[in-house]
Coordinates of C-alpha atoms in Angstrom, one line a residue:
Chain A
M1 CA -0.1 0.1 -0.1
T2 CA 2.0 2.8 -1.4
T3 CA -0.2 4.7 -3.3
L4 CA -3.2 6.4 -1.5
H5 CA -6.4 6.1 -2.5
N6 CA -7.2 7.2 -5.3
E7 CA -10.6 9.3 -4.5
T8 CA -13.7 7.6 -6.9
D9 CA -12.0 3.7 -5.7
S10 CA -12.2 4.3 -2.5
L11 CA -14.1 2.8 -0.9
E12 CA -14.0 3.8 2.8
A13 CA -16.2 7.1 3.2
L14 CA -14.3 8.3 6.0
E15 CA -10.6 6.9 7.8
V16 CA -9.2 8.0 11.4
K17 CA -5.7 6.7 11.8
N18 CA -3.8 7.1 15.5
L19 CA -5.5 10.4 16.2
T20 CA -4.9 12.2 19.7
I21 CA -5.5 14.8 20.7
Q22 CA -4.8 17.2 23.9
F23 CA -5.8 19.3 26.5
G24 CA -3.2 20.3 28.1
G25 CA -2.2 17.5 30.4
L26 CA -5.5 15.5 29.4
K27 CA -5.5 13.2 26.4
A28 CA -9.0 13.6 24.9
V29 CA -8.6 11.6 22.4
S30 CA -5.6 9.3 22.2
D31 CA -4.4 6.9 19.3
L32 CA -8.0 6.6 17.6
N33 CA -8.3 4.4 14.7
L34 CA -11.5 4.4 12.4
Q35 CA -12.7 3.0 9.2
V36 CA -16.1 4.1 8.1
S37 CA -17.2 2.0 4.4
K38 CA -18.9 4.0 2.6
G39 CA -23.2 3.0 3.3
M40 CA -22.3 1.9 6.2
I41 CA -24.6 2.8 9.5
F42 CA -21.0 3.2 12.1
G43 CA -22.2 3.7 15.9
L44 CA -19.7 5.6 18.3
I45 CA -21.0 4.7 22.1
G46 CA -19.1 5.2 25.3
P47 CA -19.6 6.7 28.8
N48 CA -19.6 10.4 29.1
G49 CA -16.7 12.2 29.0
A50 CA -15.3 10.0 26.8
G51 CA -14.2 11.9 23.4
K52 CA -16.8 11.1 21.2
T53 CA -18.0 15.0 20.8
T54 CA -14.1 16.0 20.3
A55 CA -13.5 12.8 18.1
F56 CA -16.2 14.7 15.9
N57 CA -14.9 18.3 16.4
M58 CA -11.2 16.8 15.1
L59 CA -13.0 15.2 12.2
T60 CA -15.3 18.7 11.8
G61 CA -12.5 20.8 11.3
V62 CA -13.4 22.4 14.8
Y63 CA -10.3 21.0 16.9
R64 CA -7.0 20.6 15.2
P65 CA -5.6 17.1 15.9
N66 CA -2.1 16.9 18.3
S67 CA -1.3 14.2 15.5
G68 CA -2.6 11.6 13.2
K69 CA -4.4 11.0 9.7
I70 CA -8.4 12.0 9.7
Q71 CA -8.9 11.4 5.4
A72 CA -13.1 11.2 4.0
F73 CA -13.7 10.0 0.0
G74 CA -9.9 9.5 0.4
K75 CA -8.9 13.8 1.1
N76 CA -7.1 14.8 4.0
L77 CA -9.3 16.8 6.4
V78 CA -6.2 17.5 9.5
G79 CA -5.5 21.4 8.9
C80 CA -8.9 21.8 6.7
R81 CA -11.3 24.4 7.4
P82 CA -14.6 23.3 8.7
F83 CA -15.8 25.1 5.6
Q84 CA -14.0 23.0 3.2
I85 CA -14.7 19.8 5.6
T86 CA -17.7 20.4 4.9
Q87 CA -17.7 21.2 1.0
F88 CA -15.5 17.8 0.8
G89 CA -18.8 16.2 2.1
V90 CA -18.8 15.4 5.8
A91 CA -21.9 17.9 7.8
R92 CA -22.8 17.0 11.8
T93 CA -25.7 17.5 13.5
F94 CA -25.0 18.6 17.5
Q95 CA -26.1 17.0 21.0
N96 CA -27.7 20.8 21.4
I97 CA -29.4 21.9 18.7
R98 CA -27.5 24.3 16.6
L99 CA -30.1 25.7 13.8
F100 CA -30.7 29.8 12.3
K101 CA -33.2 29.7 15.2
N102 CA -34.7 32.5 13.8
L103 CA -35.7 31.8 10.7
T104 CA -38.1 30.0 8.7
V105 CA -37.3 25.8 8.0
L106 CA -36.9 26.8 4.4
G107 CA -34.3 29.2 5.0
N108 CA -32.3 26.8 7.2
M109 CA -31.9 24.0 4.4
M110 CA -31.4 26.8 2.1
I111 CA -29.0 28.7 3.4
A112 CA -27.1 24.9 3.9
M113 CA -27.6 24.3 0.3
D114 CA -26.0 26.9 -1.3
H115 CA -22.7 26.6 -0.3
H116 CA -23.5 22.5 -1.5
P117 CA -20.2 21.8 -4.2
E118 CA -22.5 21.4 -7.4
Q119 CA -24.3 24.4 -6.8
K120 CA -23.5 27.1 -9.0
H121 CA -22.6 30.4 -8.0
F122 CA -24.7 33.3 -7.9
W123 CA -23.3 36.5 -6.1
V124 CA -24.4 39.8 -5.6
L125 CA -25.3 41.0 -9.7
P126 CA -27.4 37.8 -10.9
S127 CA -29.5 38.2 -7.6
L128 CA -30.1 41.7 -7.8
L129 CA -31.3 41.5 -11.0
R130 CA -33.2 38.4 -10.5
T131 CA -31.8 36.9 -14.1
R132 CA -33.4 34.2 -15.1
P133 CA -30.6 31.3 -14.8
M134 CA -30.6 32.8 -11.1
V135 CA -34.2 32.3 -10.6
E136 CA -35.0 28.6 -12.0
N137 CA -32.2 27.8 -9.5
E138 CA -33.7 29.3 -6.8
I139 CA -36.4 27.3 -7.9
Q140 CA -34.7 23.7 -8.5
Q141 CA -33.0 24.7 -4.6
E142 CA -36.4 25.5 -2.9
K143 CA -37.7 21.7 -4.5
N144 CA -34.4 20.1 -3.8
C145 CA -34.9 21.2 -0.4
L146 CA -38.4 20.3 0.2
E147 CA -37.7 16.7 -0.9
L148 CA -35.0 16.1 1.2
L149 CA -37.5 17.8 4.6
K150 CA -40.3 15.2 2.9
I151 CA -38.0 12.3 4.0
F152 CA -38.6 14.1 7.4
K153 CA -41.8 15.0 7.0
L154 CA -41.1 17.8 7.9
D155 CA -42.3 19.4 3.8
T156 CA -45.7 20.6 5.6
R157 CA -43.7 23.5 8.1
K158 CA -41.3 24.7 5.7
S159 CA -42.9 28.2 6.4
E160 CA -42.1 27.9 10.5
I161 CA -40.1 29.7 12.1
A162 CA -37.6 27.1 13.5
K163 CA -37.6 27.5 17.2
N164 CA -41.2 26.9 17.5
L165 CA -40.4 23.4 16.1
P166 CA -41.0 21.2 18.4
Y167 CA -38.2 19.3 20.0
G168 CA -38.0 16.6 17.9
D169 CA -38.8 18.1 14.3
Q170 CA -35.0 20.7 16.1
R171 CA -33.4 17.1 15.3
R172 CA -35.1 16.0 12.3
L173 CA -34.3 19.6 10.8
E174 CA -30.7 19.5 12.0
I175 CA -30.2 16.2 9.6
A176 CA -32.0 17.7 6.6
R177 CA -29.8 20.2 6.7
A178 CA -27.1 18.5 7.1
M179 CA -28.2 16.4 4.0
A180 CA -28.7 19.5 2.0
T181 CA -25.2 20.9 2.8
G182 CA -24.4 17.7 -0.3
A183 CA -22.6 15.9 2.8
K184 CA -22.5 12.3 1.5
L185 CA -20.7 11.9 5.2
L186 CA -23.2 12.3 8.0
L187 CA -22.1 12.6 11.9
L188 CA -24.6 12.5 13.8
D189 CA -24.2 13.6 17.9
E190 CA -27.0 11.9 19.6
P191 CA -29.9 12.4 16.7
A192 CA -32.6 10.7 19.7
A193 CA -31.4 12.5 22.7
G194 CA -34.8 13.9 24.4
M195 CA -36.7 11.6 21.9
N196 CA -39.6 9.4 23.3
A197 CA -39.6 5.8 22.1
N198 CA -42.2 6.5 19.5
E199 CA -40.0 9.2 17.7
T200 CA -36.7 7.0 18.0
K201 CA -38.6 4.8 15.5
L202 CA -39.2 7.0 13.5
L203 CA -35.6 8.6 13.2
M204 CA -34.3 5.1 12.6
H205 CA -36.1 4.3 10.0
S206 CA -35.5 7.7 8.4
I207 CA -32.0 7.1 9.2
R208 CA -31.9 4.2 7.5
L209 CA -33.8 5.5 4.4
I210 CA -31.1 8.1 3.7
R211 CA -28.9 5.6 3.4
D212 CA -30.5 3.3 1.5
E213 CA -32.0 5.5 -1.1
Y214 CA -29.3 8.8 -0.4
Q215 CA -26.5 6.8 -0.6
M216 CA -25.4 8.3 3.0
T217 CA -23.2 7.0 5.3
I218 CA -23.8 7.6 8.9
L219 CA -21.4 7.4 11.9
L220 CA -23.4 8.7 15.1
I221 CA -22.6 8.9 19.1
E222 CA -25.7 7.4 21.3
H223 CA -26.6 6.8 24.0
D224 CA -29.7 5.0 22.9
M225 CA -28.7 1.6 23.3
K226 CA -31.6 1.0 21.2
L227 CA -31.3 2.6 18.4
V228 CA -27.8 2.0 18.3
M229 CA -28.2 -2.1 18.3
G230 CA -30.7 -1.7 16.0
I231 CA -29.6 0.1 13.6
C232 CA -25.5 0.4 13.8
E233 CA -23.9 -2.2 11.5
K234 CA -20.2 -1.8 13.5
I235 CA -19.9 -0.1 16.5
A236 CA -16.5 1.4 18.0
V237 CA -17.0 2.4 22.0
L238 CA -14.6 4.6 23.8
D239 CA -13.2 4.9 27.3
Y240 CA -11.5 8.0 28.3
G241 CA -10.4 8.5 24.6
V242 CA -9.2 5.0 24.0
K243 CA -11.5 3.1 21.6
I244 CA -11.8 -0.1 23.8
A245 CA -13.9 -2.3 21.7
E246 CA -15.2 -2.8 18.2
G247 CA -17.9 -4.9 16.6
T248 CA -21.3 -5.6 15.8
S249 CA -23.7 -5.2 18.2
S250 CA -23.7 -9.0 19.9
E251 CA -19.8 -8.1 19.9
I252 CA -19.9 -5.0 21.9
Q253 CA -23.1 -6.7 24.0
N254 CA -21.2 -9.8 25.4
N255 CA -17.9 -7.8 25.5
P256 CA -16.2 -7.6 29.2
R257 CA -14.6 -4.5 28.8
V258 CA -17.3 -2.9 27.5
I259 CA -19.4 -4.0 30.6
E260 CA -16.4 -2.4 32.6
A261 CA -16.8 0.7 31.0
Y262 CA -20.4 1.1 31.5
L263 CA -21.0 -1.0 34.7
G264 CA -17.4 -0.6 36.8
K265 CA -15.6 -3.4 37.4
V266 CA -17.6 -6.1 39.0
P267 CA -15.7 -7.2 42.1
T268 CA -14.4 -11.0 42.4
D269 CA -15.0 -12.7 45.6
E270 CA -11.2 -14.6 45.7
Chain B
M1 CA -43.8 79.0 10.0
M2 CA -44.6 75.8 7.8
L3 CA -41.8 77.4 5.9
E4 CA -39.9 76.7 8.4
F5 CA -40.8 73.9 9.5
I6 CA -40.4 72.0 5.8
Q7 CA -37.0 74.1 5.5
H8 CA -35.7 72.2 8.6
L9 CA -37.6 68.9 7.4
V10 CA -35.4 68.3 4.4
N11 CA -31.8 69.4 6.6
G12 CA -33.0 67.0 9.2
L13 CA -33.5 64.8 5.9
S14 CA -30.7 65.0 4.0
L15 CA -28.2 64.9 7.0
G16 CA -29.9 62.3 8.3
S17 CA -29.3 60.1 5.1
I18 CA -25.7 60.6 5.6
Y19 CA -25.3 59.6 8.9
A20 CA -27.7 56.3 8.1
L21 CA -24.9 55.4 5.1
I22 CA -21.7 55.4 7.1
A23 CA -24.3 53.5 10.5
L24 CA -25.3 51.1 8.2
G25 CA -21.3 49.9 7.8
Y26 CA -20.7 50.0 11.6
T27 CA -24.5 47.8 12.1
M28 CA -23.1 45.1 9.6
V29 CA -19.9 44.8 10.7
F30 CA -20.9 44.9 14.4
G31 CA -23.8 41.9 13.2
V32 CA -21.2 39.6 11.3
L33 CA -17.7 40.5 14.3
Q34 CA -19.4 42.0 17.3
L35 CA -17.0 44.7 17.2
I36 CA -17.5 48.7 16.9
N37 CA -15.1 49.7 14.1
F38 CA -13.9 52.5 14.9
A39 CA -11.9 53.3 11.9
H40 CA -15.3 53.9 9.7
G41 CA -15.7 56.9 10.0
D42 CA -12.3 57.9 8.3
V43 CA -13.3 55.3 5.8
Y44 CA -16.2 58.2 5.5
M45 CA -13.1 60.4 5.1
L46 CA -10.7 58.9 2.5
G47 CA -13.8 58.6 0.9
A48 CA -14.7 62.4 0.2
Y49 CA -11.0 62.8 -0.6
I50 CA -10.9 60.2 -3.0
G51 CA -13.7 61.9 -4.4
M52 CA -12.0 65.1 -5.0
Y53 CA -8.8 63.8 -6.7
T54 CA -11.1 61.9 -8.7
A55 CA -13.1 65.6 -9.6
H56 CA -8.9 66.9 -10.1
F57 CA -8.3 64.5 -12.2
F58 CA -11.0 64.1 -14.6
Q59 CA -12.1 68.2 -14.4
L60 CA -15.2 67.5 -13.5
G61 CA -15.5 70.5 -11.8
Q62 CA -15.4 72.5 -15.1
N63 CA -18.5 70.3 -16.6
S64 CA -20.8 69.0 -13.8
S65 CA -23.3 66.4 -14.3
V66 CA -25.3 64.3 -13.5
L67 CA -22.8 61.7 -15.0
A68 CA -20.3 63.4 -13.1
L69 CA -21.3 62.7 -9.8
I70 CA -22.4 58.9 -10.8
F71 CA -18.8 58.3 -11.7
T72 CA -17.3 59.8 -9.0
I73 CA -19.8 58.0 -6.2
T74 CA -18.8 55.1 -8.2
V75 CA -14.7 55.6 -8.3
S76 CA -14.8 56.4 -4.0
M77 CA -17.2 53.2 -3.0
I78 CA -14.7 51.0 -5.0
T79 CA -11.8 53.1 -3.8
C80 CA -13.1 52.8 0.2
A81 CA -14.7 49.1 -0.6
V82 CA -11.2 48.0 -1.3
V83 CA -9.7 50.0 1.4
G84 CA -12.8 48.2 3.9
F85 CA -11.3 45.0 2.4
L86 CA -7.0 45.9 3.7
I87 CA -7.8 46.8 6.9
E88 CA -10.4 44.1 7.8
K89 CA -7.8 41.6 6.3
F90 CA -4.3 43.0 8.1
A91 CA -6.3 44.6 11.1
Y92 CA -8.3 42.8 12.5
R93 CA -8.3 39.8 11.1
P94 CA -4.8 37.9 12.4
L95 CA -6.9 39.4 15.8
R96 CA -9.7 36.8 15.2
K97 CA -9.6 34.7 18.1
S98 CA -8.2 37.5 20.5
P99 CA -10.5 38.8 22.8
R100 CA -13.4 41.4 21.5
I101 CA -10.8 44.5 24.2
N102 CA -8.0 43.9 21.6
V103 CA -9.7 44.3 18.6
L104 CA -12.0 47.4 19.7
I105 CA -8.4 49.4 20.5
T106 CA -6.8 48.0 17.7
A107 CA -9.8 49.2 15.5
I108 CA -8.8 53.1 17.3
G109 CA -5.3 52.1 16.6
V110 CA -6.5 51.9 13.0
S111 CA -8.6 54.8 13.4
L112 CA -5.7 57.6 14.5
F113 CA -3.4 55.4 11.6
L114 CA -5.8 57.0 8.7
E115 CA -7.1 60.2 10.1
F116 CA -2.7 61.1 10.9
S117 CA -1.8 59.7 7.6
G118 CA -4.5 61.6 5.7
Q119 CA -3.0 65.0 7.1
L120 CA 0.5 63.8 5.7
L121 CA -0.2 62.7 2.9
F122 CA -3.4 65.3 2.1
G123 CA -2.2 68.1 4.2
P124 CA -3.7 69.4 7.8
D125 CA -5.7 72.2 6.2
P126 CA -9.2 71.7 4.7
K127 CA -9.5 71.6 1.0
F128 CA -12.4 72.7 -1.5
F129 CA -14.7 70.1 -2.6
P130 CA -14.7 70.8 -6.3
Q131 CA -18.4 71.2 -7.9
I132 CA -19.1 68.3 -9.8
F133 CA -22.8 69.3 -10.0
K134 CA -24.4 71.8 -9.8
P135 CA -28.3 73.0 -9.7
S136 CA -28.9 75.4 -11.9
G137 CA -30.4 77.5 -8.2
D138 CA -32.5 76.8 -5.5
W139 CA -36.0 75.2 -6.5
S140 CA -39.0 77.6 -5.4
I141 CA -41.9 77.2 -4.4
G142 CA -44.0 79.7 -3.2
E143 CA -41.8 81.2 -0.8
L144 CA -39.8 78.2 0.2
K145 CA -36.2 77.5 -1.4
I146 CA -34.6 74.1 -1.5
N147 CA -31.6 73.5 -2.5
P148 CA -31.9 70.4 -4.9
L149 CA -28.1 69.1 -4.0
Q150 CA -30.2 67.9 -1.0
I151 CA -33.0 66.2 -3.0
L152 CA -30.2 64.9 -4.5
V153 CA -28.6 63.7 -1.5
F154 CA -31.6 61.8 0.1
F155 CA -32.6 59.9 -3.5
I156 CA -29.2 59.0 -3.8
S157 CA -28.8 57.0 -0.3
I158 CA -32.1 55.7 -0.1
I159 CA -31.4 54.4 -3.7
L160 CA -28.0 52.8 -2.0
M161 CA -29.7 51.9 1.0
S162 CA -32.4 49.8 -1.1
V163 CA -29.7 47.9 -2.8
L164 CA -28.1 46.9 0.2
Q165 CA -31.5 45.8 1.9
T166 CA -31.7 44.3 -1.4
I167 CA -28.0 42.3 -1.0
I168 CA -28.7 41.7 2.7
F169 CA -32.1 39.6 2.4
K170 CA -32.5 38.9 -1.8
T171 CA -29.2 37.2 -2.4
R172 CA -27.1 34.7 -1.6
L173 CA -24.2 36.3 -0.2
G174 CA -27.0 37.9 2.2
R175 CA -28.0 34.6 3.5
A176 CA -24.6 34.1 4.2
M177 CA -24.0 37.1 5.8
R178 CA -26.4 36.9 7.9
A179 CA -25.7 33.0 8.6
V180 CA -22.1 34.6 10.2
S181 CA -23.6 37.2 11.7
F182 CA -26.2 34.3 13.7
N183 CA -23.1 32.5 14.9
H184 CA -19.5 32.3 12.7
D185 CA -18.6 28.5 13.2
L186 CA -22.3 26.9 12.7
A187 CA -21.8 29.3 9.0
S188 CA -18.5 27.4 8.7
L189 CA -19.9 24.0 9.6
M190 CA -23.0 25.4 6.6
G191 CA -20.2 25.3 4.0
I192 CA -19.9 29.4 4.0
P193 CA -16.8 30.9 3.2
T194 CA -16.4 33.1 7.5
H195 CA -13.5 35.0 6.6
R196 CA -14.4 35.8 3.2
I197 CA -17.7 37.2 4.2
I198 CA -16.1 39.1 6.5
S199 CA -14.3 40.3 4.1
Y200 CA -17.4 41.0 1.7
T201 CA -19.1 42.7 4.6
F202 CA -16.8 44.9 5.3
M203 CA -16.2 46.1 1.8
L204 CA -20.1 46.2 1.7
G205 CA -20.0 48.8 4.6
S206 CA -16.4 50.9 3.6
G207 CA -18.4 50.9 0.1
L208 CA -21.3 53.2 1.6
A209 CA -18.8 54.8 3.6
G210 CA -17.2 56.2 0.6
A211 CA -20.5 57.1 -1.0
A212 CA -21.3 59.3 2.3
G213 CA -17.8 61.1 1.9
V214 CA -18.5 62.2 -2.0
L215 CA -22.4 63.6 -1.1
V216 CA -21.0 65.3 1.7
G217 CA -18.5 67.0 -0.3
L218 CA -21.4 68.2 -1.9
T219 CA -22.9 70.0 -0.3
Y220 CA -21.1 71.0 2.8
P221 CA -18.0 71.2 0.2
K222 CA -15.1 72.1 3.1
I223 CA -13.0 68.8 3.8
D224 CA -10.3 68.3 6.3
P225 CA -8.3 64.9 7.3
L226 CA -10.3 64.7 10.8
M227 CA -13.5 65.3 9.3
G228 CA -14.9 61.4 10.1
T229 CA -14.2 61.9 13.6
M230 CA -17.5 63.2 14.5
P231 CA -20.0 61.7 11.8
G232 CA -18.5 58.7 12.5
L233 CA -19.3 58.8 16.3
K234 CA -23.0 59.9 15.7
A235 CA -23.2 57.3 13.0
F236 CA -22.2 55.5 15.6
V237 CA -24.7 57.0 18.2
A238 CA -27.8 56.5 15.2
A239 CA -27.0 52.8 15.0
V240 CA -26.9 52.2 18.9
L241 CA -30.4 54.0 19.0
G242 CA -31.9 52.2 16.3
G243 CA -30.0 48.8 17.6
I244 CA -27.2 47.7 16.4
G245 CA -26.6 44.9 14.7
N246 CA -30.1 45.7 12.9
I247 CA -30.1 46.8 9.5
T248 CA -33.5 48.8 9.9
G249 CA -33.0 50.3 12.9
A250 CA -30.1 52.1 11.7
V251 CA -31.8 53.8 9.0
I252 CA -34.1 54.9 11.4
G253 CA -31.8 55.7 14.0
A254 CA -29.9 57.8 12.1
M255 CA -32.5 59.6 10.5
T256 CA -34.0 60.5 13.7
L257 CA -30.9 61.9 14.6
G258 CA -30.3 63.8 11.8
L259 CA -34.2 65.4 12.3
A260 CA -33.8 65.6 16.2
E261 CA -30.5 67.9 15.1
E262 CA -32.1 69.9 12.1
F263 CA -34.5 70.8 14.8
L264 CA -32.8 71.7 17.8
V265 CA -30.7 73.4 15.5
G266 CA -33.6 75.8 14.1
Y267 CA -35.9 76.0 16.5
W268 CA -34.0 76.7 19.9
A269 CA -30.0 76.0 20.6
P270 CA -27.0 75.8 17.5
T271 CA -24.4 75.6 20.0
Y272 CA -26.0 72.7 21.0
R273 CA -25.8 70.6 18.1
D274 CA -23.5 68.0 19.2
A275 CA -25.0 67.8 22.5
L276 CA -28.0 66.3 21.4
A277 CA -25.7 63.0 19.8
F278 CA -24.4 61.9 23.4
G279 CA -26.9 63.5 25.6
I280 CA -28.8 60.9 23.2
L281 CA -26.4 58.2 23.2
I282 CA -26.6 58.4 27.5
L283 CA -30.4 58.3 27.5
I284 CA -30.0 55.4 25.0
L285 CA -27.4 53.4 27.0
L286 CA -29.2 54.0 30.8
F287 CA -33.0 52.8 29.6
K288 CA -32.8 50.8 26.8
P289 CA -29.4 49.1 26.2
T290 CA -30.2 47.3 23.1
G291 CA -31.3 50.5 21.5
L292 CA -34.9 50.7 19.7
F293 CA -35.1 47.8 17.3
G294 CA -32.5 45.3 19.0
V295 CA -33.3 42.0 20.3
K296 CA -31.6 41.5 24.1
Q297 CA -28.9 38.9 23.6
T298 CA -28.3 36.2 25.9
E299 CA -25.2 35.8 26.8
K300 CA -24.1 31.4 25.7
V301 CA -23.2 29.6 28.4

């Protein structure tokens, strides 16, 4: 393996090698290795403070790792600025919802889709003069946004102000918005947080749907084990910044180190 | 009585629209960077000088026309936009991650730099702004005499402001600017090149200040390198009055201030012209710090 992956024939959506970041004396993530193949739903779990969100922040360029490599679709991400990473096709959602609260549902989507890598760039003049290609492009863009909103049953609420949406809808809008950036790899940070059992079930269905219909690759952080075990084909477990296990759901469930990380060591009687 | 009132009204609207053009720059930059760009008033001064030199160079003083005026304004706007770009790039961008107070002090530094470079380059003595547009005389309606220049200033400002309004609310650039003003990190994660959008914002604001410089040169044709200080501060007051960060607020605040000044000068106490703006500032900060149209910002934890 001397040559780097070619962008087109790379089967990996995401490759992380020896990723390490240190805050002062604390190694928040150390030597993390991950491989997420295209079209996979991959779960990243671990107790609170294990470094999962920190890992996401490195993947999206918010933090710069001290060492290690990140490649998405064959492109190096380390040292890139967040907006470039988004344009390479990696987008995320947040643990604490971060929408453009005062804009409409559609407005949130349009902003994200404005910077879709395949989007034609109409800046000031054509938009001021409302030229035909510009107007047509805008109409098409709106259609595309509505199509994405439909997956999450939000198309009927397109004119509502984002902050007035119910909690679950806000979470779903975040996912739709991440897709609107043109991303092929979605990083979902606790997408089911605060959802009831029924909403979680619908969400699982939607995640599978976007993978199947839109060829998305999904890496998600989640504490809801029903969701993780239900849809993730592969799961990695972080504890104190170190990956302690990786495998399918049944492998993870029976792994003693994972049980120890979550529940503590079972004292032995000897 | 009525005559006098209309006279003051026209003066006030004309002055207010100049303040508005400057205040928009303050408010837009505050929107995207949470920074009071104290150098903004000096960009307006540069705008007046660039207008003057353009007019001299093309000898527009001799053959004045509307075209000459439009040409001068355009040149001044473009040059000021470039100046705004450079200021942001070299003075503010390196400080993007620094505490706000550092950037604020830098802004004052840039302001002094522009003022005294101006004295060095243009000379400290006031210069006469050439008459690039000479109306054929006052318009008189009955006994009422109105200087057409003031009406012209008002209308040009309105046109520029509507263009800005359209840019901000109807174009992709505007959408991106609003996203950046909401939250840099979030905007950047939506694929928006935040640095570039901030540059564009500075360019737009500085361009408007450049236009204001030329328009002021038209109506009060005496320009000097320190002329930007007072209108700059007053436009800042206007932006605060309207709620800083709010585009419509800036325009309404500026018009209010312009009218209030002219009426105060006309009816009551001409010497208190400059005190009025700062009196308003103190009152606003005491009783409604968010301004007339500002929204309360909750500190993020």
